[in-house]
């Protein structure tokens, strides 16, 4: 099947045009995810001007809302953690998130997520795309969408970077140009980035390879070849910009604040990449899938989460970047109010919590409500589409933007999705 | 006649507002205490003789003061002191002599009553109400700022040793409460045991992260007087969480139980050098939770997440008897803790299903 990478008709390019566009650059420096091959100069200028960014802190496996931000102390569903007051009236948080409690005025906590996909694969897909996995349309994940609409076409750095346990839904109908660039879970570059030859030798090899690829592409215009070429281009571009991934002495100074953990380092790496202009970074944190021993699992995880997340928000704020950087804290599912007889909590999608900060979101508020045991949403239910509409609104992206999968129109969010306007300042 | 041949289940004391997590006889008395995940403690006065046709007895007292899960209960041999450790960061000594302050109704099947509101069909149970005396006088011994998971008395009962999830091990004089020694371990204190000569402690640690390099499992021998590490035994057990430890009364054996895994192995270590001497078979499926050495000095009792209690001849490394049956699969309840009475004729088990099981051993 021929796969369309296409969006609006205006952006609807034939592969030949695509290749031509690439060749016109001469050196092939404008490549997928590292710049917007399909974007107009006007669009690029607009995104440049906006400088909207997003960091997704992905709680892989699904963090427990009842043990973090929607606690039910004294109820049979409550568990052993105790709430502590936060900086925000009416928002108590888990005792193992003391640093987050102090900066809760930067958080908008949505306690009323009511979603549809209770498993891991379908939940990961759904919470990365806002569409069900069972649909035949390959929807792009959030990072790909943000890479497309907020990416910097002149950047050497990728527009979509991810690290750690996050799932990998892919760019879907947006095409491989918006594929994620995955680095190690501690934020370091993959091994291939540490080349063993001198830069000038590498450069000569690269030029030769490009020439051969371009000649080959003239007579073999098949998508796999093109994807391969794009991947190589990414690697070369990355070589040029790889210093951005080197935290150097900075990390030594910051690791006590962020926590000397993979996730802590990942959050600091995300900050640095955002500073460098990368519009979307996803940092995964393992593993919240606590069907057994939920409480010790969450306690251990929160002791890593709390310093990393809070330091990230503080640093974004101090750099004046929080207003334009949306930080999303979520996973694929919530966890059951009922505590099972393995001291665990299972998957739950009827009433769970995510948190947003920055990006024009008004901090210090709680959206939605659940009942006394956390079993049902009692106020302001939020669907996947509503959440994504909110995220896209925060980033200046039209959540009802129409794209095409082949001849079929598709939209960034499902019909009926509405941004949570109350969250915006 | 083989030992424990006639062991039998005497009573199930139903108490299901939440999981029963700790249990202890009070010295040589007939008083039995159990704690649950809510932080409640109940007391039963056991009769000298159990008549087959009779039920009960009912609980008589409630001890209030904790507000989070009870993790350990233990008493002195003279039956005068009861200690409790909890997730609420407190270690309490209960005043058992003072008069109860009031009486209160409790619902023994409160968990069932709560759960049945979500069931559309099936027989509805009526609340089982009992009146108990309420005692709330206890002294918080302090010293901890995290969940206390480990609590033991030295064999001569002069020292009280506790460990918490902050990694703190605290040794204090029982009579005065004065701190004798303390040290920090890198992980969370999961379990500890004390040598009969009061010179050594064995401490297991955990940090239960998944797929993360900061995950930690460790087991070490410590010099109690100096608070210094004597020997690191972790290498052989580094992939295992070890929630159950016990030091034999003769000082020669350390029992180590593996938890939170499909095969809850019990290893017997030579206390002199920490080397593994025996591995007991069969395993407690899904993990070991607690140990108790029998006063006869020959037998070790173990329990686990398979809802079975096993009696071992620990010198021979052989299974003597099993009490109870696996309720089936990892999604069933587990036995949290066991306690033997002073002469080893009775065994009580804290059952997650919301009951205390009382076994006659001889």
XYZ file of C-alpha atoms in Angstrom:
787
model
C 0.000 0.000 0.000
C 1.238 3.427 -0.851
C 1.278 5.502 2.228
C 0.396 9.132 2.134
C 2.377 11.469 4.269
C -0.157 14.065 3.515
C -1.900 16.768 5.331
C -3.898 19.580 3.836
C -4.210 19.711 0.057
C -1.821 22.631 0.051
C 0.750 20.444 1.656
C -0.126 17.465 -0.456
C 3.117 16.739 -2.248
C 3.918 13.991 -4.635
C 6.988 11.992 -3.795
C 8.719 13.360 -6.868
C 8.105 16.879 -5.627
C 9.392 15.802 -2.303
C 12.610 14.494 -3.787
C 12.942 17.508 -5.949
C 12.574 19.681 -2.928
C 15.261 17.767 -1.207
C 17.601 17.954 -4.154
C 17.018 21.639 -4.441
C 18.637 22.088 -1.144
C 21.811 20.897 -2.726
C 23.301 19.429 0.375
C 20.142 17.763 1.514
C 20.228 19.612 4.769
C 16.482 20.025 5.033
C 15.273 16.696 6.211
C 12.598 14.949 8.125
C 11.899 15.881 11.702
C 14.965 18.048 11.595
C 13.039 20.540 9.574
C 9.730 20.736 7.860
C 10.041 19.601 4.272
C 6.387 20.280 3.676
C 6.131 23.514 5.505
C 5.942 26.883 3.867
C 8.212 29.691 4.906
C 5.239 31.487 6.346
C 4.318 28.547 8.504
C 7.877 28.139 9.665
C 8.064 31.778 10.565
C 4.868 31.470 12.518
C 6.030 28.498 14.519
C 9.356 30.157 15.094
C 7.581 33.165 16.446
C 5.338 31.103 18.674
C 8.165 29.091 20.188
C 5.623 26.745 21.680
C 7.094 23.655 23.307
C 5.843 20.592 25.096
C 7.382 18.116 27.495
C 5.451 14.931 28.117
C 6.311 13.113 31.323
C 5.009 9.665 30.544
C 4.191 7.472 33.534
C 4.554 4.135 31.874
C 2.138 1.490 33.055
C -0.285 4.010 34.516
C 0.232 5.894 37.775
C -2.343 5.686 40.512
C -4.516 8.761 40.858
C -5.552 7.687 44.360
C -1.948 7.628 45.499
C -0.917 10.931 43.955
C -3.420 13.744 43.290
C -6.891 12.383 44.018
C -6.441 10.772 47.389
C -9.246 9.271 49.401
C -7.881 9.009 52.924
C -10.004 7.060 55.346
C -11.957 5.325 52.605
C -11.621 1.623 51.818
C -10.000 2.609 48.539
C -7.562 5.010 50.165
C -4.411 2.987 50.715
C -1.620 3.753 53.160
C -0.327 7.043 51.772
C -1.362 10.206 53.520
C -2.197 13.515 51.862
C -0.269 16.648 52.626
C -1.453 20.178 51.990
C -0.094 21.884 48.907
C 0.361 25.516 48.023
C -3.147 25.419 46.568
C -6.284 25.326 48.695
C -8.290 22.205 47.968
C -5.404 20.362 46.393
C -3.835 17.862 48.734
C -1.158 15.649 47.295
C 0.567 12.475 48.366
C 3.080 12.740 51.189
C 5.714 11.384 48.813
C 5.353 14.398 46.523
C 6.470 17.112 48.972
C 8.371 19.153 46.407
C 5.429 19.128 44.031
C 3.192 20.245 46.883
C 5.312 23.369 47.214
C 4.856 24.320 43.579
C 1.286 23.131 43.138
C 0.390 26.645 42.050
C 2.010 25.718 38.738
C -0.229 22.651 38.321
C -3.641 22.193 36.794
C -4.799 18.809 37.999
C -7.510 17.124 35.957
C -9.155 14.589 38.248
C -11.893 13.604 35.858
C -10.241 11.715 33.039
C -12.771 9.234 31.702
C -11.214 7.297 28.883
C -11.874 4.249 26.792
C -8.814 2.062 26.419
C -7.989 0.050 29.545
C -5.064 -2.023 28.289
C -1.444 -1.050 27.805
C -1.053 -1.210 24.010
C -4.429 0.369 23.319
C -4.069 2.809 26.194
C -0.626 3.925 25.054
C -1.911 4.393 21.525
C -5.036 6.198 22.649
C -3.251 8.514 25.068
C -0.643 9.341 22.442
C -3.057 9.951 19.582
C -6.494 10.569 21.174
C -7.891 7.921 18.853
C -8.702 4.281 19.453
C -6.133 1.759 18.371
C -8.822 -0.267 16.633
C -9.335 2.419 14.001
C -7.773 1.634 10.665
C -6.390 5.112 10.194
C -2.807 5.381 11.430
C -3.108 8.475 13.568
C 0.054 10.357 14.438
C 1.141 10.508 18.021
C 1.202 13.788 19.853
C 4.943 14.258 19.467
C 4.701 13.946 15.705
C 1.884 16.477 15.539
C 3.812 18.936 17.658
C 6.962 18.300 15.646
C 5.015 19.145 12.522
C 3.334 22.287 13.773
C 5.883 23.626 16.222
C 9.096 22.282 14.722
C 11.817 24.577 13.524
C 12.571 23.910 9.882
C 16.079 25.299 10.145
C 17.100 23.284 13.164
C 19.754 20.641 13.203
C 18.142 19.076 16.220
C 15.194 16.723 15.894
C 11.754 18.103 16.548
C 10.560 15.071 18.452
C 12.859 13.471 21.003
C 11.919 10.752 23.400
C 13.682 8.758 26.029
C 12.842 6.005 28.435
C 9.769 3.795 28.531
C 7.146 5.573 26.482
C 5.653 3.293 23.888
C 6.148 4.147 20.243
C 2.976 4.862 18.366
C 4.701 6.587 15.489
C 3.957 9.491 13.172
C 1.079 7.716 11.433
C -0.302 9.529 8.419
C 2.095 12.427 8.914
C 4.834 10.164 7.638
C 8.320 9.282 8.772
C 9.434 12.894 8.695
C 7.887 13.253 12.099
C 9.140 10.044 13.620
C 10.572 10.292 17.092
C 14.265 10.385 17.670
C 14.833 8.015 20.566
C 17.744 8.454 22.901
C 18.742 6.365 25.878
C 16.606 6.360 28.970
C 19.161 8.466 30.826
C 19.085 11.097 28.097
C 22.325 10.096 26.462
C 22.690 9.635 22.727
C 22.584 6.165 21.215
C 25.888 4.452 20.693
C 25.928 5.181 16.967
C 26.375 8.847 17.750
C 29.808 8.235 19.147
C 31.633 7.736 15.887
C 35.092 6.290 15.716
C 36.476 8.324 12.831
C 37.718 11.873 12.548
C 35.091 14.534 11.673
C 36.705 15.345 8.319
C 36.703 11.673 7.342
C 33.113 11.370 8.443
C 32.219 14.422 6.350
C 33.831 12.975 3.200
C 32.032 9.685 3.706
C 28.770 11.510 4.204
C 29.104 13.516 1.012
C 29.896 10.411 -0.983
C 26.989 8.560 0.530
C 24.618 11.429 -0.223
C 25.721 11.563 -3.825
C 25.165 7.853 -4.280
C 21.806 7.973 -2.551
C 20.606 10.852 -4.691
C 21.659 9.133 -7.878
C 20.011 5.944 -6.727
C 16.805 7.751 -5.817
C 16.435 9.133 -9.332
C 15.717 5.687 -10.668
C 14.382 3.956 -7.514
C 11.692 6.188 -6.124
C 10.270 3.780 -3.583
C 9.231 4.768 -0.117
C 11.490 2.383 1.838
C 14.541 3.755 0.056
C 13.458 7.250 0.834
C 12.830 6.436 4.462
C 16.258 4.920 4.708
C 17.800 8.011 3.194
C 15.925 10.207 5.601
C 17.178 8.169 8.524
C 20.724 8.615 7.366
C 20.162 12.329 6.994
C 18.903 12.454 10.524
C 21.998 10.790 11.815
C 24.267 13.195 9.938
C 22.339 16.200 11.101
C 22.495 14.931 14.595
C 26.251 14.593 14.447
C 26.406 18.270 13.765
C 24.231 19.115 16.751
C 25.068 16.380 19.176
C 26.642 18.693 21.699
C 23.110 19.686 22.634
C 22.741 16.247 24.186
C 25.837 16.564 26.286
C 24.946 17.762 29.736
C 28.558 17.977 30.821
C 29.239 19.737 34.096
C 25.708 21.077 34.227
C 24.410 17.715 35.313
C 26.953 17.431 38.102
C 25.598 20.691 39.472
C 21.955 19.728 39.079
C 21.777 16.044 39.872
C 21.133 16.537 43.557
C 18.110 18.645 42.721
C 16.690 16.444 39.989
C 17.742 13.198 41.640
C 20.587 11.140 40.277
C 18.287 8.774 38.406
C 17.535 8.049 34.791
C 14.298 9.971 35.053
C 15.955 12.886 36.821
C 18.607 13.109 34.162
C 15.951 12.687 31.489
C 14.001 15.654 32.826
C 17.109 17.805 32.888
C 17.952 16.671 29.370
C 14.430 17.632 28.312
C 14.960 21.108 29.751
C 18.201 21.530 27.825
C 16.670 20.303 24.574
C 13.697 22.609 24.949
C 16.126 25.435 25.558
C 17.849 24.487 22.322
C 14.561 24.748 20.477
C 13.325 21.169 20.321
C 9.532 21.543 20.394
C 8.601 18.166 21.852
C 10.404 15.908 24.307
C 8.908 12.869 25.946
C 10.474 11.401 29.071
C 9.238 8.030 30.264
C 9.285 6.800 33.818
C 9.003 3.123 34.686
C 7.105 1.308 35.991
C 3.746 2.145 37.433
C 1.955 -1.017 36.367
C 1.513 -2.178 39.929
C -0.995 -5.000 39.814
C 0.921 -6.242 42.826
C 2.639 -4.262 45.571
C 1.207 -0.986 44.322
C 2.196 1.070 47.306
C 5.855 0.243 47.589
C 6.084 0.539 43.811
C 4.519 3.993 43.806
C 6.471 5.095 46.825
C 9.746 4.208 45.144
C 8.673 5.838 41.893
C 7.423 9.011 43.530
C 10.736 9.440 45.279
C 12.262 9.715 41.810
C 9.403 11.628 40.264
C 9.094 14.368 42.869
C 12.557 15.958 42.644
C 12.780 15.568 38.868
C 9.388 16.965 37.964
C 9.494 19.824 40.463
C 13.013 20.859 39.425
C 11.997 20.826 35.784
C 9.024 23.125 36.413
C 11.054 25.461 38.607
C 13.845 25.703 36.059
C 11.460 26.314 33.175
C 9.805 29.022 35.215
C 13.062 30.668 36.238
C 14.197 30.745 32.624
C 10.946 32.363 31.590
C 10.063 29.377 29.455
C 7.148 27.903 31.341
C 4.603 30.198 29.769
C 5.423 28.774 26.347
C 6.201 25.241 27.436
C 3.393 22.884 28.281
C 4.410 20.080 30.647
C 2.034 17.130 30.606
C 2.111 14.431 33.284
C 0.182 11.351 32.305
C 0.234 7.662 31.513
C -1.999 5.352 29.558
C -4.430 4.436 32.350
C -5.250 5.168 35.948
C -5.451 2.506 38.610
C -8.395 0.859 40.305
C -9.828 2.280 43.483
C -10.116 -1.275 44.719
C -6.937 -2.641 46.209
C -6.590 -6.235 45.124
C -5.295 -9.060 47.232
C -1.807 -8.744 45.899
C -1.713 -5.283 47.462
C -2.023 -4.001 43.929
C -4.225 -1.771 41.886
C -5.262 -2.804 38.382
C -6.009 -0.655 35.330
C -8.802 1.877 35.564
C -10.105 4.329 32.990
C -13.429 5.438 34.469
C -11.983 8.109 36.728
C -8.344 9.079 36.798
C -5.943 11.986 36.873
C -3.450 13.812 34.747
C -1.694 17.140 35.385
C -0.726 20.046 33.148
C 1.601 22.978 33.740
C 2.706 25.977 31.760
C 1.823 26.638 28.150
C -0.774 29.204 29.087
C -2.532 26.865 31.501
C -3.551 28.586 34.704
C -1.784 26.806 37.549
C -3.223 26.163 40.983
C -6.504 24.656 39.916
C -8.266 21.347 40.086
C -10.538 20.387 37.228
C -13.258 17.790 37.647
C -14.210 15.669 40.585
C -14.641 12.031 41.529
C -16.880 10.427 44.127
C -15.843 9.662 47.683
C -14.146 6.403 46.726
C -12.761 7.546 43.395
C -14.906 5.138 41.429
C -16.788 7.554 39.174
C -16.345 11.024 37.759
C -18.996 13.249 39.282
C -18.096 16.554 37.614
C -16.659 17.589 34.264
C -15.639 14.319 32.620
C -12.709 14.679 30.230
C -12.174 12.438 27.222
C -8.977 11.749 25.340
C -10.129 14.123 22.620
C -10.854 16.899 25.112
C -7.422 16.509 26.638
C -5.674 16.622 23.283
C -7.766 19.572 22.176
C -6.561 21.322 25.327
C -2.949 20.403 24.690
C -3.138 21.543 21.083
C -4.839 24.776 22.040
C -2.047 25.434 24.516
C 0.451 24.996 21.703
C -1.413 27.092 19.201
C -2.419 24.134 17.067
C -5.909 23.897 15.626
C -7.181 20.692 17.168
C -9.659 20.243 14.344
C -7.015 20.578 11.676
C -7.981 18.425 8.735
C -5.469 16.070 7.181
C -5.798 13.331 4.613
C -5.095 9.666 4.813
C -5.192 8.810 1.137
C -8.423 10.433 0.039
C -9.952 10.223 3.446
C -10.148 13.322 5.607
C -8.987 12.934 9.185
C -8.788 15.414 12.010
C -6.275 15.873 14.802
C -8.942 15.192 17.417
C -12.194 13.243 17.152
C -15.409 15.051 16.406
C -16.910 16.607 19.493
C -13.584 17.137 21.230
C -13.411 20.421 23.082
C -10.538 22.142 24.813
C -10.998 22.710 28.518
C -11.213 26.464 28.267
C -11.495 26.897 32.008
C -7.905 25.757 32.354
C -6.479 28.654 30.438
C -5.354 31.794 32.120
C 3.969 -39.717 67.204
C 5.456 -37.225 64.734
C 5.497 -33.674 65.908
C 2.408 -31.588 65.219
C 0.509 -34.575 63.825
C -2.662 -33.443 65.535
C -2.390 -29.797 64.640
C -5.843 -28.451 63.822
C -7.620 -25.230 63.043
C -9.415 -24.199 66.218
C -11.056 -20.946 65.256
C -11.325 -18.294 62.594
C -11.875 -14.923 64.193
C -13.541 -12.908 61.474
C -12.618 -9.242 61.424
C -12.696 -7.834 57.935
C -12.907 -4.038 57.892
C -9.547 -4.488 56.186
C -6.656 -6.936 55.934
C -5.333 -8.394 59.160
C -1.625 -7.671 58.944
C -0.069 -8.514 62.326
C -0.668 -10.856 65.212
C 0.841 -11.638 68.609
C 0.129 -13.621 71.720
C 0.785 -11.699 74.887
C 3.571 -13.539 76.691
C 2.332 -16.554 78.567
C -1.209 -15.236 78.923
C -4.254 -16.300 76.930
C -4.524 -12.861 75.403
C -4.244 -12.594 71.624
C -3.768 -9.358 69.681
C -4.126 -8.624 66.003
C -3.625 -5.477 63.948
C -4.978 -4.510 60.573
C -4.203 -2.259 57.627
C -6.291 0.563 59.034
C -4.174 0.745 62.175
C -6.722 -0.906 64.444
C -5.722 -3.428 67.093
C -8.152 -5.908 68.619
C -7.731 -8.243 71.576
C -9.288 -11.632 72.169
C -9.213 -13.465 75.498
C -8.835 -17.126 74.698
C -10.542 -19.720 76.901
C -8.525 -22.468 78.584
C -10.529 -24.976 76.645
C -12.207 -24.695 73.287
C -15.485 -26.517 73.065
C -16.189 -27.804 69.543
C -19.811 -26.752 69.618
C -19.044 -23.204 70.753
C -18.071 -20.257 68.610
C -15.861 -17.331 69.432
C -14.727 -15.897 71.664
C -15.521 -12.397 70.489
C -12.938 -9.631 70.690
C -13.039 -7.756 73.964
C -10.850 -4.707 73.516
C -9.824 -2.286 70.833
C -6.559 -0.343 71.017
C -6.658 2.951 69.231
C -3.770 5.215 68.389
C -2.327 4.186 65.058
C -3.812 5.641 61.907
C -2.111 3.508 59.322
C -1.284 -0.140 58.744
C 0.070 -2.171 61.636
C 3.140 -3.983 60.383
C 4.351 -5.770 63.530
C 3.016 -6.711 66.931
C 5.136 -8.286 69.636
C 5.027 -8.784 73.356
C 7.356 -9.499 76.251
C 7.401 -12.972 77.776
C 5.996 -11.733 81.051
C 2.893 -10.549 79.223
C 3.177 -7.012 80.506
C 4.160 -5.139 77.404
C 2.823 -5.023 73.866
C 4.610 -3.177 71.075
C 3.246 -2.220 67.686
C 4.917 -0.794 64.606
C 3.081 0.982 61.830
C 3.182 2.752 58.521
C 2.192 5.857 60.496
C 5.894 6.160 61.446
C 5.222 5.348 65.089
C 6.363 2.550 67.329
C 4.048 2.281 70.303
C 4.176 0.608 73.720
C 0.668 -0.045 74.942
C -0.422 0.351 78.500
C -2.222 -2.903 79.197
C -2.922 -2.236 82.857
C -5.063 0.886 82.743
C -8.797 0.773 82.647
C -10.440 1.159 79.218
C -11.828 4.619 78.639
C -15.089 3.710 76.967
C -17.045 1.098 75.114
C -17.668 1.128 71.409
C -19.533 -0.874 68.830
C -17.517 -2.370 66.033
C -18.718 -4.166 62.924
C -16.684 -7.304 62.423
C -17.778 -7.743 58.810
C -17.546 -4.070 57.819
C -15.521 -4.994 54.722
C -18.249 -7.301 53.483
C -20.925 -4.700 54.154
C -18.938 -2.112 52.178
C -18.291 -4.387 49.228
C -21.804 -5.731 48.913
C -23.139 -2.268 48.034
C -21.421 -2.687 44.668
C -22.919 -6.112 44.010
C -26.108 -6.286 42.062
C -27.126 -9.734 43.248
C -26.302 -12.305 45.875
C -27.174 -12.731 49.485
C -26.798 -9.660 51.610
C -25.070 -10.051 54.947
C -26.258 -8.258 58.025
C -23.693 -6.278 60.030
C -22.089 -8.345 62.802
C -21.815 -5.871 65.645
C -19.883 -6.405 68.836
C -19.146 -4.112 71.733
C -15.543 -3.737 72.812
C -13.717 -1.708 75.439
C -11.533 0.994 73.993
C -8.020 1.652 75.208
C -6.000 4.457 73.750
C -3.113 4.881 76.141
C 0.157 4.184 74.471
C 3.562 5.751 74.301
C 5.043 6.603 70.940
C 8.680 5.634 71.287
C 9.613 7.860 68.347
C 12.785 7.609 66.338
C 11.290 6.960 62.922
C 10.113 9.178 60.112
C 9.085 6.519 57.645
C 7.061 3.313 57.443
C 8.334 0.904 60.072
C 8.451 -2.546 58.568
C 10.773 -4.342 60.954
C 10.510 -4.781 64.699
C 12.103 -7.422 66.924
C 12.972 -7.895 70.563
C 16.359 -9.283 71.435
C 16.144 -12.800 72.831
C 16.895 -11.559 76.345
C 14.332 -8.788 75.818
C 16.719 -6.046 76.842
C 16.797 -4.451 73.405
C 14.131 -3.344 70.968
C 15.231 -3.165 67.354
C 13.301 -1.458 64.590
C 13.888 -0.532 60.965
C 12.106 1.766 58.537
C 11.747 2.646 54.882
C 14.069 5.585 55.345
C 16.806 2.993 55.834
C 17.186 3.583 59.543
C 17.945 0.752 61.950
C 17.414 1.772 65.564
C 18.423 -0.217 68.629
C 17.200 0.960 72.003
C 17.066 -0.297 75.555
C 13.635 -1.670 76.165
C 13.458 -0.632 79.809
C 14.394 3.006 79.282
C 13.726 3.561 75.601
C 17.205 5.051 75.375
C 18.916 4.726 72.020
C 21.826 2.306 72.121
C 22.837 2.346 68.499
C 21.540 3.273 65.086
C 22.734 3.174 61.505
C 21.500 3.802 58.011
C 21.309 1.310 55.183
C 21.189 2.343 51.560
C 17.752 0.924 50.741
C 14.612 0.556 52.784
C 14.749 -1.812 55.740
C 12.615 -4.733 54.698
C 13.279 -7.164 57.536
C 15.744 -7.737 60.347
C 16.691 -10.353 62.903
C 18.850 -10.245 65.981
C 21.398 -12.796 67.180
C 20.726 -14.377 70.599
C 23.998 -12.983 71.976
C 22.896 -9.456 70.993
C 26.078 -8.958 69.004
C 24.839 -9.120 65.444
C 21.851 -8.188 63.360
C 20.964 -9.291 59.882
C 19.151 -6.675 57.808
C 17.555 -7.029 54.398
C 17.010 -3.972 52.218
C 14.903 -3.127 49.230
C 14.065 -0.333 46.863
C 11.333 -1.826 44.741
C 11.821 -0.083 41.422
C 11.145 -1.919 38.202
C 13.498 -1.722 35.219
C 15.549 0.897 37.004
C 19.158 0.853 38.010
C 18.283 2.318 41.407
C 16.427 -0.857 42.262
C 17.998 -2.416 45.325
C 18.021 -5.725 47.096
C 20.586 -6.402 49.768
C 21.211 -8.466 52.871
C 24.003 -7.729 55.324
C 25.266 -8.742 58.728
C 25.893 -5.864 61.121
C 27.922 -5.418 64.280
C 25.351 -4.171 66.763
C 27.793 -2.602 69.216
C 29.578 -0.536 66.579
C 26.780 -0.135 64.058
C 29.173 -1.316 61.365
C 28.743 -3.692 58.490
C 30.289 -7.081 59.196
C 29.540 -8.967 56.057
C 27.659 -8.347 52.839
C 25.704 -11.463 51.857
C 23.985 -9.807 48.929
C 25.835 -11.468 46.068
C 23.938 -14.718 46.403
C 20.553 -13.016 46.876
C 20.916 -9.821 44.869
C 17.924 -10.405 42.672
C 15.579 -11.217 45.518
C 13.469 -9.217 47.906
C 13.796 -10.759 51.354
C 10.860 -9.757 53.564
C 11.324 -12.499 56.182
C 14.331 -13.059 58.418
C 14.677 -14.944 61.697
C 17.621 -15.963 63.857
C 17.345 -19.339 65.567
C 17.378 -19.468 69.373
C 20.609 -21.488 69.359
C 22.266 -18.722 67.378
C 23.465 -21.033 64.624
C 20.930 -20.506 61.858
C 19.467 -17.552 60.032
C 16.277 -18.225 58.104
C 15.884 -16.069 54.997
C 12.616 -15.895 53.057
C 12.204 -14.660 49.507
C 9.134 -12.576 48.822
C 7.067 -11.063 46.044
C 7.965 -13.669 43.489
C 6.656 -16.903 42.072
C 9.029 -19.016 44.110
C 9.155 -17.974 47.740
C 12.282 -19.860 48.646
C 13.455 -20.328 52.216
C 17.201 -20.506 52.691
C 18.889 -21.512 55.927
C 22.210 -19.754 56.467
C 25.023 -20.657 58.779
C 25.101 -17.713 61.161
C 28.879 -18.017 61.618
C 29.809 -17.174 58.060
C 26.527 -16.383 56.328
C 26.947 -19.277 53.939
C 23.924 -21.053 52.648
C 23.377 -24.358 54.402
C 20.009 -25.520 53.179
C 17.266 -24.573 50.777
C 13.859 -25.747 51.911
C 11.399 -27.442 49.635
C 8.586 -26.790 48.728
C 8.592 -23.045 48.254
C 5.840 -20.667 49.327
C 4.444 -19.690 45.951
C 4.357 -15.908 45.437
C 6.560 -15.258 48.422
C 7.384 -15.858 52.064
C 5.970 -13.323 54.509
C 6.967 -14.334 58.055
C 8.848 -16.797 60.265
C 8.594 -17.985 63.857
C 10.913 -20.390 65.682
C 9.146 -22.847 67.944
C 10.171 -22.841 71.624
C 11.334 -26.465 71.279
C 14.358 -25.155 69.369
C 13.835 -27.686 66.594
C 11.140 -26.267 64.414
C 10.729 -23.281 62.175
C 7.304 -22.036 61.106
C 6.875 -20.127 57.869
C 3.953 -18.515 56.086
C 3.429 -16.833 52.764
C 1.330 -15.500 49.970
C 0.180 -19.019 49.173
C -2.047 -18.966 52.308
C -0.142 -21.938 53.736
C 1.742 -22.265 56.996
C 4.590 -24.759 56.979
C 6.360 -26.413 59.881
C 9.969 -27.358 59.231
C 12.552 -29.398 61.086
C 15.176 -26.786 60.391
C 18.114 -28.907 61.537
C 17.234 -31.554 58.978
C 15.806 -29.109 56.460
C 12.652 -31.181 56.107
C 9.005 -30.306 55.937
C 7.090 -31.656 58.922
C 3.581 -30.430 58.269
C 1.504 -27.971 56.326
C -1.331 -26.032 57.904
C -4.054 -24.719 55.643
C -4.339 -25.003 51.911
C -3.433 -22.755 49.028
C -6.582 -20.859 48.116
C -5.426 -20.881 44.555
C -3.339 -18.639 42.368
C -1.612 -15.387 42.922
C -4.898 -13.534 43.111
C -5.802 -15.034 46.452
C -5.171 -13.752 49.924
C -2.002 -14.245 51.841
C -0.980 -14.914 55.407
C 0.791 -11.788 56.587
C 2.210 -12.909 59.912
C 2.256 -15.702 62.449
C 2.761 -15.879 66.210
C 3.390 -18.828 68.517
C 2.281 -18.727 72.117
C 4.820 -19.092 74.938
C 4.787 -22.904 75.099
C 4.270 -23.470 71.408
C 0.877 -25.097 71.734
C -1.026 -22.462 69.806
C -0.351 -20.635 66.574
C -2.163 -17.529 65.366
C -2.057 -16.319 61.772
C -2.929 -12.874 60.413
C -4.960 -13.599 57.319
C -5.391 -10.976 54.618
C -8.909 -12.290 54.019
C -9.911 -10.443 57.177
C -9.554 -12.976 59.905
C -7.239 -14.375 62.545
C -6.767 -18.103 62.279
C -6.044 -19.945 65.489
C -4.363 -23.345 65.295
C -3.846 -25.871 68.049
C -0.425 -27.463 67.597
C -0.432 -29.950 70.477
